[in-house]
Amino acid sequence: MTIARTATPSTARAINDRLALDLLLAQGPLTATELRGLTGLSRPTVADLLERLQRAGLVTVAGESGEQRRGPNARLYALVADRAHLAGIDVRATGVTLVVADLTGRTVATAEVPAGPEHGTDLTGRTIEALAQACAGAGVRRLHTVAVGAPGVVDPATGELHNSGQLPRWHAELLAGLRAQPETEVLLENEVNLAGIAEHRIGAAQGREDFVLFWLGHGTGASVVLGGRLRRGASGGTGEIGFLPVPGTGGLPTADGCDNGFDSTVSSRAVCELALAHGLTVPPGGPVEQAEGVLRAAVEADGPAETAFLTELAERIAIGVAAVCVVLDPGCVVLGGELGRAGGAELAALVERRLAGLCPFSTEVRPGTAGGGAVLAGAVLTAGDAVRRDFFGEP
């Protein structure tokens, strides 16, 4: 027997408030009449919630609509964007980039902190100082939440970064320094997971309940979204596809390294070696910049050597994608990272075509569209979700 449960008045108010706040966040300023139409709530209920949210400092009158009829019904209500601020931080081996945003997710300040011997050793101190200066320049006195994206496995139970010895020591030092900041919550997430969140919310996988992001760059990784939720696994290791055993590597990966795994076939260094084997010119720069450059040039040139190079690279990627798809059947795969973006729609189409011969069911392959700042975008979205849960209540 099913027992009907009626929401208490306080629960109903909380639900209505969250509904109105989410609409103001998504659509911008709205009149009370528009809120009634979008929520289906009565005139007194909308009036009460607007008064309540104004008292809480979350909503304010932002002007009047362009309607000829003036008065209370024409007032535009908007979120108080500076009610809280947040930050997203992308931690790479080459340095740190950060964004400071307001309650609506609008960027108010940015900064970059390069790493390397020529820039000094105190990267933690320089990053915290850069964050403080960015906040000061934007008039931000306090950060409610900071979301950090970093390479490595993040334990979902403790939120700690598992350092296998391959990550620079300053990564852990930076996290400790950020967590020492008073009155600020620090969230840590794997960088590829944050990119997956960005592709899901604002990128190529919008509207998909199930998809897998394949990150192709200096190394490889995956972000798995099933049933609309990011999946991390028991120990946070979901998506460590670099360790996937694949043919053609001459060996097998080990628990201590993925040298003979999928990573060794599609990493930026492997892409450069493959391009040279096909007689292509690899531009100068670091491994990622080189691989990105030769991929873009191959897509644009469309000659026999370039086509052969792209076809073989797509074959390598498709083998790894197939191994994931036959287990998860996500229906959609997004190619992200620097190399996924450089290969674009042409590389995605080649992978999809080869995948069709490897998997017994259809899988769409799309190029990522969240851009080069996908990790930062995901960090801002994650921090924003945490702030809004605190101020708006649970969705």
Tab-separated table of C-alpha atoms in Angstrom:
chain	number	residue	atom	x	y	z
A	1	MET	CA	0.000	0.000	0.000
A	2	THR	CA	1.330	3.469	-0.929
A	3	ILE	CA	0.993	6.148	1.724
A	4	ALA	CA	0.618	9.675	0.373
A	5	ARG	CA	2.796	12.216	2.126
A	6	THR	CA	1.973	15.907	2.164
A	7	ALA	CA	4.792	18.415	2.401
A	8	THR	CA	4.839	20.490	5.558
A	9	PRO	CA	4.462	24.265	5.091
A	10	SER	CA	8.170	24.820	5.745
A	11	THR	CA	9.153	22.113	3.247
A	12	ALA	CA	6.787	23.553	0.635
A	13	ARG	CA	8.291	27.017	1.140
A	14	ALA	CA	11.816	25.624	0.743
A	15	ILE	CA	10.850	23.811	-2.470
A	16	ASN	CA	9.153	26.917	-3.901
A	17	ASP	CA	12.096	29.129	-2.955
A	18	ARG	CA	14.572	26.803	-4.633
A	19	LEU	CA	12.387	26.625	-7.743
A	20	ALA	CA	12.226	30.418	-8.016
A	21	LEU	CA	15.947	30.860	-7.357
A	22	ASP	CA	16.867	28.283	-9.980
A	23	LEU	CA	14.671	30.073	-12.522
A	24	LEU	CA	16.287	33.430	-11.743
A	25	LEU	CA	19.702	31.795	-12.064
A	26	ALA	CA	18.894	30.174	-15.410
A	27	GLN	CA	16.876	32.955	-17.042
A	28	GLY	CA	17.998	36.167	-15.381
A	29	PRO	CA	15.661	38.872	-14.022
A	30	LEU	CA	11.945	38.002	-14.073
A	31	THR	CA	8.736	39.740	-13.053
A	32	ALA	CA	6.384	38.231	-10.494
A	33	THR	CA	3.949	37.531	-13.326
A	34	GLU	CA	6.626	35.619	-15.241
A	35	LEU	CA	7.547	33.648	-12.132
A	36	ARG	CA	3.903	32.694	-11.639
A	37	GLY	CA	3.682	31.512	-15.221
A	38	LEU	CA	6.896	29.481	-15.019
A	39	THR	CA	6.234	27.925	-11.608
A	40	GLY	CA	2.467	27.516	-11.688
A	41	LEU	CA	2.324	29.014	-8.197
A	42	SER	CA	-0.414	31.348	-7.064
A	43	ARG	CA	-0.066	35.121	-6.854
A	44	PRO	CA	0.076	35.182	-2.990
A	45	THR	CA	2.623	32.348	-2.921
A	46	VAL	CA	4.956	34.124	-5.371
A	47	ALA	CA	4.537	37.407	-3.491
A	48	ASP	CA	5.415	35.699	-0.206
A	49	LEU	CA	8.480	33.924	-1.576
A	50	LEU	CA	9.818	37.082	-3.219
A	51	GLU	CA	9.448	38.969	0.043
A	52	ARG	CA	11.138	36.121	1.913
A	53	LEU	CA	14.052	35.930	-0.543
A	54	GLN	CA	14.553	39.697	-0.437
A	55	ARG	CA	14.754	39.595	3.373
A	56	ALA	CA	17.360	36.827	3.063
A	57	GLY	CA	19.454	39.024	0.772
A	58	LEU	CA	19.247	36.587	-2.142
A	59	VAL	CA	16.901	38.536	-4.427
A	60	THR	CA	16.541	42.226	-5.183
A	61	VAL	CA	14.480	44.495	-7.427
A	62	ALA	CA	16.627	45.094	-10.501
A	63	GLY	CA	14.410	47.564	-12.358
A	64	GLU	CA	11.197	47.326	-14.346
A	65	SER	CA	10.199	45.410	-17.444
A	66	GLY	CA	9.500	47.150	-20.728
A	67	GLU	CA	5.758	46.716	-20.339
A	68	GLN	CA	3.632	49.824	-20.743
A	69	ARG	CA	1.788	49.036	-17.563
A	70	ARG	CA	3.891	50.169	-14.620
A	71	GLY	CA	3.630	49.259	-10.965
A	72	PRO	CA	4.436	46.245	-8.779
A	73	ASN	CA	3.673	43.748	-11.550
A	74	ALA	CA	6.379	45.260	-13.781
A	75	ARG	CA	9.210	44.975	-11.238
A	76	LEU	CA	12.083	42.792	-12.299
A	77	TYR	CA	13.535	40.529	-9.619
A	78	ALA	CA	17.085	39.237	-9.856
A	79	LEU	CA	19.579	37.245	-7.820
A	80	VAL	CA	21.975	39.280	-5.704
A	81	ALA	CA	25.063	38.139	-7.597
A	82	ASP	CA	27.591	39.364	-5.025
A	83	ARG	CA	25.837	37.609	-2.139
A	84	ALA	CA	28.629	35.029	-2.324
A	85	HIS	CA	31.743	34.371	-4.378
A	86	LEU	CA	33.559	31.225	-5.401
A	87	ALA	CA	36.648	30.129	-7.278
A	88	GLY	CA	37.696	27.382	-9.665
A	89	ILE	CA	41.338	26.299	-9.897
A	90	ASP	CA	42.982	24.108	-12.530
A	91	VAL	CA	46.251	22.561	-11.312
A	92	ARG	CA	48.599	21.264	-14.002
A	93	ALA	CA	52.265	20.277	-14.092
A	94	THR	CA	52.922	23.528	-15.968
A	95	GLY	CA	51.216	25.771	-13.419
A	96	VAL	CA	47.890	26.959	-12.105
A	97	THR	CA	45.010	28.891	-13.668
A	98	LEU	CA	42.134	30.230	-11.613
A	99	VAL	CA	38.801	31.963	-11.970
A	100	VAL	CA	36.850	33.943	-9.363
A	101	ALA	CA	33.095	34.077	-9.960
A	102	ASP	CA	29.968	35.414	-8.301
A	103	LEU	CA	26.856	33.553	-7.158
A	104	THR	CA	25.542	33.330	-10.734
A	105	GLY	CA	28.807	31.853	-12.047
A	106	ARG	CA	29.827	35.060	-13.830
A	107	THR	CA	33.612	35.483	-13.956
A	108	VAL	CA	34.844	38.531	-12.043
A	109	ALA	CA	38.607	37.842	-12.042
A	110	THR	CA	41.203	35.461	-13.498
A	111	ALA	CA	44.884	34.711	-12.884
A	112	GLU	CA	47.652	32.395	-14.053
A	113	VAL	CA	50.629	31.158	-12.036
A	114	PRO	CA	53.299	29.415	-14.141
A	115	ALA	CA	55.437	26.622	-12.694
A	116	GLY	CA	59.075	25.884	-13.415
A	117	PRO	CA	62.536	26.648	-12.023
A	118	GLU	CA	62.623	30.042	-13.739
A	119	HIS	CA	59.514	31.125	-11.811
A	120	GLY	CA	60.724	30.179	-8.331
A	121	THR	CA	59.912	27.260	-6.076
A	122	ASP	CA	57.124	28.624	-3.859
A	123	LEU	CA	54.232	27.885	-6.186
A	124	THR	CA	51.857	27.417	-3.262
A	125	GLY	CA	52.579	30.872	-1.884
A	126	ARG	CA	52.417	32.483	-5.324
A	127	THR	CA	49.082	30.820	-6.096
A	128	ILE	CA	47.478	31.855	-2.821
A	129	GLU	CA	48.809	35.383	-3.325
A	130	ALA	CA	47.483	35.463	-6.902
A	131	LEU	CA	44.084	34.301	-5.670
A	132	ALA	CA	44.079	36.980	-2.972
A	133	GLN	CA	45.045	39.694	-5.472
A	134	ALA	CA	42.375	38.539	-7.937
A	135	CYS	CA	39.768	38.736	-5.184
A	136	ALA	CA	40.947	42.137	-4.017
A	137	GLY	CA	40.905	43.515	-7.540
A	138	ALA	CA	37.284	42.391	-7.944
A	139	GLY	CA	36.237	43.680	-4.513
A	140	VAL	CA	35.714	40.150	-3.176
A	141	ARG	CA	36.327	39.914	0.565
A	142	ARG	CA	35.627	36.229	1.095
A	143	LEU	CA	35.399	33.071	-0.997
A	144	HIS	CA	32.625	30.754	0.075
A	145	THR	CA	33.911	27.716	-1.868
A	146	VAL	CA	36.950	26.861	-3.973
A	147	ALA	CA	36.849	23.844	-6.314
A	148	VAL	CA	40.213	22.476	-7.405
A	149	GLY	CA	40.833	20.203	-10.378
A	150	ALA	CA	44.034	18.174	-10.270
A	151	PRO	CA	45.456	15.080	-11.985
A	152	GLY	CA	45.392	11.894	-9.961
A	153	VAL	CA	42.875	9.796	-8.069
A	154	VAL	CA	40.689	11.621	-5.543
A	155	ASP	CA	39.314	9.407	-2.761
A	156	PRO	CA	35.524	9.978	-2.770
A	157	ALA	CA	35.305	9.144	0.942
A	158	THR	CA	38.032	11.473	2.238
A	159	GLY	CA	38.455	13.976	-0.592
A	160	GLU	CA	42.209	13.400	-0.480
A	161	LEU	CA	44.455	13.268	-3.541
A	162	HIS	CA	46.223	9.937	-3.979
A	163	ASN	CA	49.795	10.680	-5.006
A	164	SER	CA	51.381	7.637	-6.621
A	165	GLY	CA	54.740	9.407	-6.640
A	166	GLN	CA	54.225	10.759	-10.162
A	167	LEU	CA	52.680	14.081	-9.115
A	168	PRO	CA	54.782	17.102	-8.122
A	169	ARG	CA	55.017	17.654	-4.374
A	170	TRP	CA	53.634	21.169	-4.724
A	171	HIS	CA	50.228	19.764	-5.732
A	172	ALA	CA	49.652	18.440	-2.199
A	173	GLU	CA	51.239	21.543	-0.661
A	174	LEU	CA	48.890	23.801	-2.609
A	175	LEU	CA	45.832	21.881	-1.424
A	176	ALA	CA	47.023	22.132	2.180
A	177	GLY	CA	47.604	25.864	1.744
A	178	LEU	CA	44.165	26.456	0.272
A	179	ARG	CA	42.495	24.432	3.018
A	180	ALA	CA	44.236	26.581	5.611
A	181	GLN	CA	42.311	29.633	4.380
A	182	PRO	CA	39.663	30.594	6.964
A	183	GLU	CA	35.929	30.356	6.222
A	184	THR	CA	36.436	28.779	2.807
A	185	GLU	CA	35.386	25.278	1.803
A	186	VAL	CA	37.843	23.576	-0.548
A	187	LEU	CA	36.553	20.837	-2.860
A	188	LEU	CA	38.988	18.591	-4.724
A	189	GLU	CA	38.061	16.721	-7.899
A	190	ASN	CA	39.947	14.909	-10.619
A	191	GLU	CA	40.549	17.292	-13.516
A	192	VAL	CA	38.966	15.045	-16.159
A	193	ASN	CA	35.862	14.605	-14.002
A	194	LEU	CA	35.503	18.393	-13.929
A	195	ALA	CA	35.870	18.541	-17.703
A	196	GLY	CA	33.152	15.883	-17.920
A	197	ILE	CA	30.868	18.016	-15.748
A	198	ALA	CA	31.457	20.959	-18.097
A	199	GLU	CA	30.712	18.877	-21.216
A	200	HIS	CA	27.540	17.564	-19.540
A	201	ARG	CA	26.226	20.951	-18.427
A	202	ILE	CA	27.424	23.375	-21.112
A	203	GLY	CA	29.173	21.289	-23.776
A	204	ALA	CA	28.764	18.425	-26.217
A	205	ALA	CA	26.846	16.114	-23.864
A	206	GLN	CA	24.044	18.477	-22.871
A	207	GLY	CA	20.793	16.588	-22.529
A	208	ARG	CA	22.528	13.198	-22.256
A	209	GLU	CA	21.853	11.032	-19.212
A	210	ASP	CA	24.715	8.695	-20.154
A	211	PHE	CA	28.054	9.478	-21.797
A	212	VAL	CA	31.808	9.050	-21.387
A	213	LEU	CA	34.354	11.806	-21.939
A	214	PHE	CA	37.695	10.569	-23.279
A	215	TRP	CA	40.384	13.089	-22.356
A	216	LEU	CA	43.277	13.079	-24.824
A	217	GLY	CA	46.223	15.307	-24.007
A	218	HIS	CA	49.582	14.906	-22.292
A	219	GLY	CA	48.029	11.757	-20.842
A	220	THR	CA	44.645	10.097	-21.004
A	221	GLY	CA	41.643	9.845	-18.725
A	222	ALA	CA	37.899	9.429	-18.807
A	223	SER	CA	34.882	10.900	-17.064
A	224	VAL	CA	31.866	8.628	-16.738
A	225	VAL	CA	28.330	9.992	-16.380
A	226	LEU	CA	25.535	7.421	-16.019
A	227	GLY	CA	21.949	8.214	-15.123
A	228	GLY	CA	22.871	11.907	-15.120
A	229	ARG	CA	25.419	11.443	-12.324
A	230	LEU	CA	29.212	11.507	-12.311
A	231	ARG	CA	30.541	8.076	-11.339
A	232	ARG	CA	33.773	7.946	-9.348
A	233	GLY	CA	34.026	4.298	-8.278
A	234	ALA	CA	34.805	2.797	-4.870
A	235	SER	CA	38.246	4.384	-4.631
A	236	GLY	CA	37.869	7.261	-7.095
A	237	GLY	CA	39.582	5.357	-9.891
A	238	THR	CA	36.784	5.305	-12.459
A	239	GLY	CA	38.175	6.594	-15.739
A	240	GLU	CA	41.842	5.683	-15.283
A	241	ILE	CA	41.867	4.399	-18.865
A	242	GLY	CA	45.597	4.930	-19.292
A	243	PHE	CA	46.024	1.570	-17.527
A	244	LEU	CA	43.728	-0.231	-19.973
A	245	PRO	CA	45.546	-3.196	-21.573
A	246	VAL	CA	45.442	-2.881	-25.370
A	247	PRO	CA	47.212	-4.696	-28.223
A	248	GLY	CA	50.328	-3.374	-29.882
A	249	THR	CA	52.185	-2.073	-26.830
A	250	GLY	CA	54.622	-4.968	-26.423
A	251	GLY	CA	53.630	-5.553	-22.824
A	252	LEU	CA	51.106	-4.904	-20.102
A	253	PRO	CA	50.576	-1.980	-17.714
A	254	THR	CA	51.329	-2.503	-14.041
A	255	ALA	CA	49.842	-1.131	-10.837
A	256	ASP	CA	52.742	1.334	-10.751
A	257	GLY	CA	52.553	2.676	-14.293
A	258	CYS	CA	50.636	2.688	-17.562
A	259	ASP	CA	53.666	2.643	-19.876
A	260	ASN	CA	52.312	-0.397	-21.724
A	261	GLY	CA	48.655	0.555	-21.485
A	262	PHE	CA	46.250	2.586	-23.611
A	263	ASP	CA	48.051	5.781	-22.583
A	264	SER	CA	51.195	4.715	-24.431
A	265	THR	CA	49.269	4.526	-27.729
A	266	VAL	CA	47.384	7.856	-27.716
A	267	SER	CA	49.262	10.236	-25.408
A	268	SER	CA	50.676	13.419	-26.923
A	269	ARG	CA	54.111	11.836	-27.220
A	270	ALA	CA	52.651	8.769	-28.971
A	271	VAL	CA	50.733	11.006	-31.382
A	272	CYS	CA	53.935	12.852	-32.313
A	273	GLU	CA	55.764	9.553	-32.901
A	274	LEU	CA	52.907	8.315	-35.075
A	275	ALA	CA	52.936	11.523	-37.110
A	276	LEU	CA	56.693	11.217	-37.737
A	277	ALA	CA	56.223	7.592	-38.801
A	278	HIS	CA	53.793	8.835	-41.482
A	279	GLY	CA	56.279	11.433	-42.693
A	280	LEU	CA	54.499	14.436	-41.205
A	281	THR	CA	56.282	17.468	-39.785
A	282	VAL	CA	55.925	17.955	-36.052
A	283	PRO	CA	56.042	21.628	-35.000
A	284	PRO	CA	58.263	22.827	-32.159
A	285	GLY	CA	57.077	23.079	-28.575
A	286	GLY	CA	56.200	20.773	-25.720
A	287	PRO	CA	54.655	17.342	-26.406
A	288	VAL	CA	51.067	18.589	-26.066
A	289	GLU	CA	51.621	21.637	-28.273
A	290	GLN	CA	53.423	19.483	-30.846
A	291	ALA	CA	50.682	16.867	-30.977
A	292	GLU	CA	47.965	19.507	-31.093
A	293	GLY	CA	49.731	21.312	-33.926
A	294	VAL	CA	50.331	18.237	-36.069
A	295	LEU	CA	46.717	17.101	-35.564
A	296	ARG	CA	45.291	20.456	-36.639
A	297	ALA	CA	47.584	20.531	-39.654
A	298	ALA	CA	46.587	16.991	-40.636
A	299	VAL	CA	42.885	17.810	-40.459
A	300	GLU	CA	43.361	20.931	-42.577
A	301	ALA	CA	45.707	19.394	-45.182
A	302	ASP	CA	43.662	16.265	-45.928
A	303	GLY	CA	46.463	14.669	-47.995
A	304	PRO	CA	47.218	10.905	-48.295
A	305	ALA	CA	49.816	10.903	-45.501
A	306	GLU	CA	47.598	12.996	-43.251
A	307	THR	CA	44.606	10.733	-43.916
A	308	ALA	CA	46.653	7.625	-43.118
A	309	PHE	CA	47.895	9.233	-39.887
A	310	LEU	CA	44.387	10.230	-38.753
A	311	THR	CA	42.991	6.811	-39.665
A	312	GLU	CA	45.608	4.973	-37.612
A	313	LEU	CA	45.172	7.339	-34.681
A	314	ALA	CA	41.398	6.840	-34.834
A	315	GLU	CA	41.978	3.071	-34.820
A	316	ARG	CA	44.028	3.358	-31.622
A	317	ILE	CA	41.456	5.571	-29.921
A	318	ALA	CA	38.577	3.338	-31.026
A	319	ILE	CA	40.166	0.289	-29.377
A	320	GLY	CA	40.168	2.033	-26.005
A	321	VAL	CA	36.694	3.468	-26.541
A	322	ALA	CA	35.349	0.041	-27.498
A	323	ALA	CA	36.676	-1.522	-24.300
A	324	VAL	CA	34.726	1.033	-22.266
A	325	CYS	CA	31.586	0.925	-24.413
A	326	VAL	CA	31.114	-2.845	-24.298
A	327	VAL	CA	31.077	-2.622	-20.497
A	328	LEU	CA	29.092	0.597	-19.930
A	329	ASP	CA	27.126	1.086	-23.187
A	330	PRO	CA	26.946	4.892	-22.705
A	331	GLY	CA	25.564	5.538	-26.200
A	332	CYS	CA	27.703	8.668	-26.517
A	333	VAL	CA	31.438	9.343	-26.270
A	334	VAL	CA	32.958	12.830	-26.257
A	335	LEU	CA	36.579	13.344	-27.320
A	336	GLY	CA	38.004	16.127	-25.164
A	337	GLY	CA	41.357	17.450	-24.081
A	338	GLU	CA	43.789	19.283	-26.321
A	339	LEU	CA	43.969	16.462	-28.868
A	340	GLY	CA	40.250	15.769	-28.944
A	341	ARG	CA	39.637	19.433	-29.708
A	342	ALA	CA	42.416	19.545	-32.306
A	343	GLY	CA	41.057	16.489	-34.133
A	344	GLY	CA	37.565	17.971	-34.025
A	345	ALA	CA	34.637	16.536	-35.959
A	346	GLU	CA	36.851	14.695	-38.473
A	347	LEU	CA	38.692	12.635	-35.855
A	348	ALA	CA	35.415	11.972	-33.994
A	349	ALA	CA	33.803	10.697	-37.221
A	350	LEU	CA	36.751	8.387	-37.933
A	351	VAL	CA	36.616	6.964	-34.397
A	352	GLU	CA	32.841	6.460	-34.644
A	353	ARG	CA	33.206	4.659	-37.974
A	354	ARG	CA	35.881	2.288	-36.634
A	355	LEU	CA	33.964	1.795	-33.394
A	356	ALA	CA	30.951	0.585	-35.369
A	357	GLY	CA	33.037	-2.404	-36.465
A	358	LEU	CA	34.188	-3.196	-32.925
A	359	CYS	CA	31.004	-2.844	-30.846
A	360	PRO	CA	27.719	-4.733	-31.270
A	361	PHE	CA	25.674	-1.605	-30.566
A	362	SER	CA	25.665	1.972	-31.798
A	363	THR	CA	27.739	4.636	-30.049
A	364	GLU	CA	27.833	8.261	-31.156
A	365	VAL	CA	31.232	9.966	-30.973
A	366	ARG	CA	31.287	13.756	-30.649
A	367	PRO	CA	34.111	16.300	-30.378
A	368	GLY	CA	34.177	18.214	-27.103
A	369	THR	CA	32.761	21.735	-27.212
A	370	ALA	CA	33.425	22.999	-23.677
A	371	GLY	CA	36.713	24.429	-24.946
A	372	GLY	CA	40.215	24.688	-23.568
A	373	GLY	CA	38.899	25.879	-20.225
A	374	ALA	CA	36.734	22.795	-19.642
A	375	VAL	CA	38.444	21.916	-16.348
A	376	LEU	CA	38.078	25.456	-15.033
A	377	ALA	CA	34.472	25.627	-16.236
A	378	GLY	CA	33.723	22.373	-14.429
A	379	ALA	CA	35.410	23.677	-11.287
A	380	VAL	CA	33.280	26.840	-11.321
A	381	LEU	CA	30.117	24.786	-11.884
A	382	THR	CA	31.043	22.463	-9.003
A	383	ALA	CA	31.832	25.301	-6.617
A	384	GLY	CA	28.636	27.075	-7.685
A	385	ASP	CA	26.568	23.983	-6.946
A	386	ALA	CA	28.039	23.828	-3.436
A	387	VAL	CA	27.375	27.517	-2.777
A	388	ARG	CA	23.801	27.303	-4.014
A	389	ARG	CA	23.106	24.211	-1.926
A	390	ASP	CA	24.154	26.235	1.095
A	391	PHE	CA	22.165	29.357	0.209
A	392	PHE	CA	19.247	27.896	-1.760
A	393	GLY	CA	18.855	24.528	-0.043
A	394	GLU	CA	18.935	21.120	-1.710
A	395	PRO	CA	17.383	20.958	-5.204
